[in-house]
XYZ file of C-alpha atoms in Angstrom:
335
model
C 125.349 73.730 60.907
C 124.649 76.134 58.504
C 122.740 79.034 59.476
C 119.843 80.473 57.844
C 119.485 84.441 56.723
C 116.050 85.429 58.660
C 114.069 88.473 56.961
C 112.035 90.073 59.549
C 109.139 91.619 59.410
C 108.930 93.726 63.077
C 105.655 94.637 64.270
C 106.177 96.925 67.948
C 103.833 98.816 69.944
C 105.519 101.405 71.710
C 104.065 102.617 74.638
C 106.810 105.327 75.615
C 104.676 108.030 75.662
C 101.334 107.164 75.086
C 98.772 110.104 75.310
C 95.513 110.224 76.913
C 92.323 112.470 77.279
C 93.423 114.093 80.389
C 93.341 117.872 81.190
C 94.929 119.623 83.777
C 96.548 123.800 84.074
C 99.732 124.526 82.693
C 100.188 127.683 84.611
C 102.148 130.586 82.010
C 101.514 133.735 83.731
C 102.731 137.628 84.645
C 104.163 140.723 82.924
C 107.729 139.707 82.847
C 109.769 136.448 81.506
C 110.025 134.622 84.475
C 105.973 134.737 85.544
C 106.242 137.026 88.078
C 105.335 140.698 87.979
C 106.747 143.631 90.193
C 106.014 147.187 91.320
C 107.700 149.798 94.033
C 105.761 150.114 97.233
C 105.473 154.019 97.176
C 104.826 155.367 100.863
C 103.286 159.335 100.623
C 103.510 159.398 97.262
C 107.146 159.360 97.286
C 108.620 157.174 99.252
C 109.701 154.047 97.535
C 109.764 151.841 100.856
C 109.666 148.660 98.992
C 107.495 146.335 96.312
C 104.929 144.895 95.544
C 104.891 141.056 93.842
C 102.554 139.209 92.147
C 102.482 135.639 90.576
C 100.565 132.892 89.785
C 100.629 128.963 90.135
C 98.382 125.882 89.292
C 97.372 124.135 92.846
C 94.513 120.771 92.527
C 93.081 121.948 88.817
C 92.871 125.954 90.611
C 94.916 129.049 89.581
C 96.502 130.854 92.741
C 97.319 133.972 92.677
C 99.851 135.689 95.404
C 100.444 139.127 95.883
C 103.633 139.558 98.544
C 104.097 143.410 100.280
C 108.098 143.567 100.850
C 109.525 146.535 102.967
C 112.950 146.872 101.489
C 113.441 149.627 103.877
C 114.922 148.943 107.644
C 113.843 152.094 109.271
C 109.766 150.852 107.914
C 106.931 148.053 108.768
C 103.600 147.410 108.056
C 101.888 148.245 110.281
C 97.946 147.716 107.642
C 97.838 145.995 104.594
C 93.848 146.200 102.244
C 93.982 144.445 98.715
C 91.400 144.192 95.536
C 91.119 142.047 92.823
C 88.627 142.667 89.935
C 88.452 141.484 86.067
C 87.068 145.298 86.010
C 87.879 148.348 87.212
C 84.492 149.270 88.133
C 84.540 146.468 90.647
C 86.697 147.598 92.933
C 85.027 149.210 96.045
C 85.250 153.115 95.368
C 83.530 156.738 95.818
C 81.027 158.205 93.727
C 84.061 160.521 92.995
C 86.139 157.681 91.997
C 88.451 157.295 95.096
C 88.864 153.338 96.234
C 87.903 152.564 99.252
C 90.574 150.146 101.282
C 88.568 149.381 103.983
C 85.995 147.912 101.851
C 88.829 146.062 99.988
C 87.881 142.579 100.857
C 91.141 141.515 101.692
C 92.779 143.328 104.599
C 95.307 142.589 107.963
C 95.674 144.957 110.497
C 97.418 145.414 113.592
C 100.523 144.224 111.474
C 104.336 144.876 112.445
C 105.787 143.308 109.971
C 108.333 143.674 106.666
C 106.433 141.182 104.698
C 103.030 139.970 104.087
C 101.551 137.657 101.453
C 98.195 137.108 100.244
C 96.706 134.223 98.581
C 94.359 133.910 96.014
C 92.010 131.297 94.386
C 91.201 133.082 90.715
C 89.296 129.911 89.745
C 86.360 129.969 92.794
C 86.596 133.949 93.280
C 85.940 134.438 89.191
C 86.012 131.121 87.908
C 89.213 131.749 85.472
C 89.921 127.977 84.376
C 92.618 127.248 81.832
C 92.728 128.357 78.797
C 92.564 131.820 79.401
C 94.435 135.242 79.168
C 92.570 137.743 81.621
C 93.407 141.300 82.808
C 93.082 141.777 86.192
C 93.289 145.384 88.004
C 94.827 144.937 91.632
C 94.860 147.703 94.623
C 97.395 146.923 97.081
C 97.197 149.309 99.587
C 98.684 149.543 102.892
C 99.880 151.521 106.048
C 103.061 152.225 106.735
C 105.419 153.488 109.355
C 109.176 154.398 109.808
C 111.040 154.119 113.265
C 114.249 156.238 114.489
C 117.328 154.255 115.601
C 115.562 153.799 119.120
C 112.688 151.717 117.569
C 109.911 155.049 118.255
C 107.590 155.061 115.261
C 108.886 158.915 113.781
C 106.243 159.162 110.810
C 103.163 157.170 109.235
C 102.223 157.158 105.985
C 99.595 155.681 103.095
C 101.245 153.378 100.601
C 100.224 151.701 97.099
C 101.441 149.730 94.441
C 102.487 151.836 92.113
C 100.544 151.931 88.841
C 97.494 154.291 87.168
C 95.576 156.599 89.356
C 92.338 156.541 90.054
C 91.618 159.632 89.373
C 93.401 162.988 88.035
C 92.859 164.893 90.490
C 93.132 164.277 94.429
C 93.981 161.247 96.101
C 96.714 160.201 94.717
C 95.753 156.056 94.844
C 97.242 154.135 92.341
C 95.877 150.584 90.792
C 97.891 148.374 88.394
C 97.345 145.120 85.853
C 97.995 141.706 85.981
C 97.665 139.352 83.150
C 97.287 135.830 84.220
C 97.357 133.580 81.070
C 97.272 130.002 80.584
C 97.083 126.824 78.370
C 95.486 123.546 78.673
C 98.033 120.456 78.166
C 97.501 116.796 77.728
C 99.482 114.449 80.614
C 101.014 111.289 78.819
C 101.854 108.109 80.255
C 104.999 107.254 80.000
C 106.003 103.821 80.694
C 109.147 102.330 81.263
C 111.085 98.856 81.548
C 111.810 98.007 85.031
C 115.119 96.007 84.641
C 114.232 92.726 85.821
C 113.685 90.598 82.702
C 112.758 86.429 83.369
C 113.493 83.665 80.942
C 110.117 82.748 78.715
C 109.248 79.818 76.479
C 106.513 78.782 73.843
C 104.581 76.291 75.936
C 104.700 72.494 74.480
C 106.981 69.754 75.364
C 109.717 69.315 77.161
C 113.517 68.973 75.891
C 114.958 65.901 77.495
C 117.732 68.195 79.546
C 116.980 69.216 82.697
C 115.997 72.435 82.276
C 112.362 73.226 82.094
C 113.024 74.659 78.148
C 110.009 73.991 75.767
C 109.223 73.281 72.085
C 106.581 73.253 70.162
C 105.224 70.802 67.479
C 103.548 72.461 64.357
C 101.292 70.509 61.778
C 101.641 72.691 59.162
C 98.485 71.373 57.626
C 96.431 72.477 60.329
C 96.893 76.648 59.979
C 97.355 78.403 62.339
C 99.098 77.204 65.895
C 98.531 79.104 69.576
C 99.690 78.675 72.411
C 100.834 80.430 75.512
C 103.979 81.955 76.405
C 105.127 80.400 79.972
C 107.375 82.990 82.251
C 109.913 81.604 84.823
C 108.435 78.512 84.523
C 104.477 78.721 85.986
C 103.745 82.333 84.544
C 101.359 82.806 81.644
C 102.655 86.008 80.099
C 101.121 86.226 76.782
C 99.756 84.437 73.721
C 102.376 82.922 71.132
C 100.761 81.925 67.111
C 102.524 80.126 64.560
C 101.531 79.913 61.165
C 102.752 79.353 57.266
C 102.948 82.345 55.085
C 103.612 82.102 51.564
C 107.366 80.322 52.030
C 108.217 81.903 55.373
C 107.304 79.977 59.653
C 105.279 83.388 61.071
C 105.921 83.547 64.559
C 103.816 86.279 66.257
C 103.949 86.978 70.430
C 100.794 89.341 71.954
C 102.405 89.965 75.366
C 99.447 90.592 78.150
C 99.227 94.066 79.870
C 102.379 95.047 82.025
C 104.573 92.838 80.139
C 107.436 93.694 77.334
C 110.108 91.192 75.474
C 113.660 92.412 75.299
C 115.276 89.650 73.982
C 113.865 86.726 71.673
C 115.872 83.406 70.061
C 113.553 80.976 67.705
C 115.272 78.158 65.732
C 112.831 75.765 63.085
C 113.692 72.432 62.530
C 112.307 69.066 60.240
C 113.112 67.057 63.718
C 113.987 67.150 67.479
C 117.781 67.047 66.958
C 117.685 69.537 64.590
C 117.766 71.802 67.484
C 120.801 73.091 68.686
C 121.111 71.215 72.130
C 123.426 70.384 74.582
C 124.676 66.928 75.032
C 122.238 66.085 78.028
C 119.440 67.415 76.098
C 119.127 71.215 77.072
C 118.793 73.965 73.863
C 121.220 75.997 73.333
C 120.001 79.119 72.527
C 123.082 80.706 71.807
C 123.140 78.762 68.409
C 119.097 79.155 67.646
C 119.092 80.454 64.059
C 117.011 83.948 64.838
C 117.768 86.197 67.592
C 117.043 89.308 68.254
C 116.616 92.158 71.393
C 114.674 95.002 71.991
C 115.855 98.408 74.183
C 112.347 99.584 73.661
C 108.768 98.710 75.138
C 107.915 96.116 72.766
C 104.293 93.617 74.056
C 103.769 93.005 70.678
C 106.044 91.102 67.761
C 106.257 89.244 64.499
C 108.866 87.732 62.676
C 109.073 86.353 59.356
C 111.011 83.044 58.820
C 111.943 81.645 55.570
C 111.962 78.068 55.261
C 113.867 75.799 52.598
C 112.784 73.405 50.891
C 113.143 70.249 53.629
C 110.440 72.250 55.895
C 108.346 73.556 53.266
C 107.466 69.982 52.342
C 107.304 68.588 56.027
C 103.575 68.268 57.397
C 105.516 68.867 60.945
C 107.914 71.056 61.750
C 110.035 71.823 65.518
C 109.862 75.249 66.545
C 111.789 76.540 69.976
C 110.740 80.079 70.696
C 112.824 81.641 74.067
C 111.618 84.939 75.104
C 113.629 87.329 77.830
C 110.521 89.284 79.373
C 110.267 92.113 81.596
C 107.334 94.336 83.559
C 107.096 98.118 82.930
C 105.904 100.436 84.873
C 104.023 103.609 83.465
C 103.463 107.000 85.087
C 102.052 110.232 83.768
C 103.933 113.046 82.754
C 103.680 116.440 81.435
């Protein structure tokens, strides 16, 4: 049997990375490379008893700020914390002389005995911050800390502040620090992958004389385009097949229904049914079909041009067997 050389034109729709117009915040915040800003927690102006750690994250389309007080000296404990956050220094509660008023700070916890305490604030609800943004926050992190001796008795109490810039040059040594929230909007992408459950499909037509359900199509070349269904697993219509002649070529175009993809394709065209490779019992031998190809990417649409010899070009009736392997695919949203 002579095997004809088929020239192929492929029209494949790639669904591996389909971008959808759905915007969500991608948070990239902080003053350091790991998106976290840390400053010492100073007690009594001179004792470094721990640190204040600040970072942000996204949650349910909101920007969430975390401020954590952490004591590192085992002799000291937090007994109170007071926190003020503002987009302007003027909005932190202060006296007329510029000294902060911790008792009026909006976030507080009292009667503590802990070496760690964290406060979370929804910046989207509080300030209306959404991505993209590059907003500087003014943070006053105040605490009252107590020192204990080896028996657990309190021997010293001090006011503590997260180290930064003094509110006033004279008088109170209270401090604030700044933290920049910056984020960008990113588009979610629909990423599709094959499910790995390929099954046999045939272009719907007449059944081969053998015992299998394999089919062939009888195409009258004078009738223009022939349209038929692509049948998977004998019972399921999973797409459409179009057959027509174009410049001495037989064109086979397959358009899959949504959620289905070609993984293999075998085509044979002849001027009689006997011209299609078959076993003695009348089942088609797809391994001997003149045109064969396979796909590794999701391929819901495909078009092939198969050159016709002189006899096939002059024939009014062609016998075309179109066999495929069809898989399903699943899509998920991803950054």
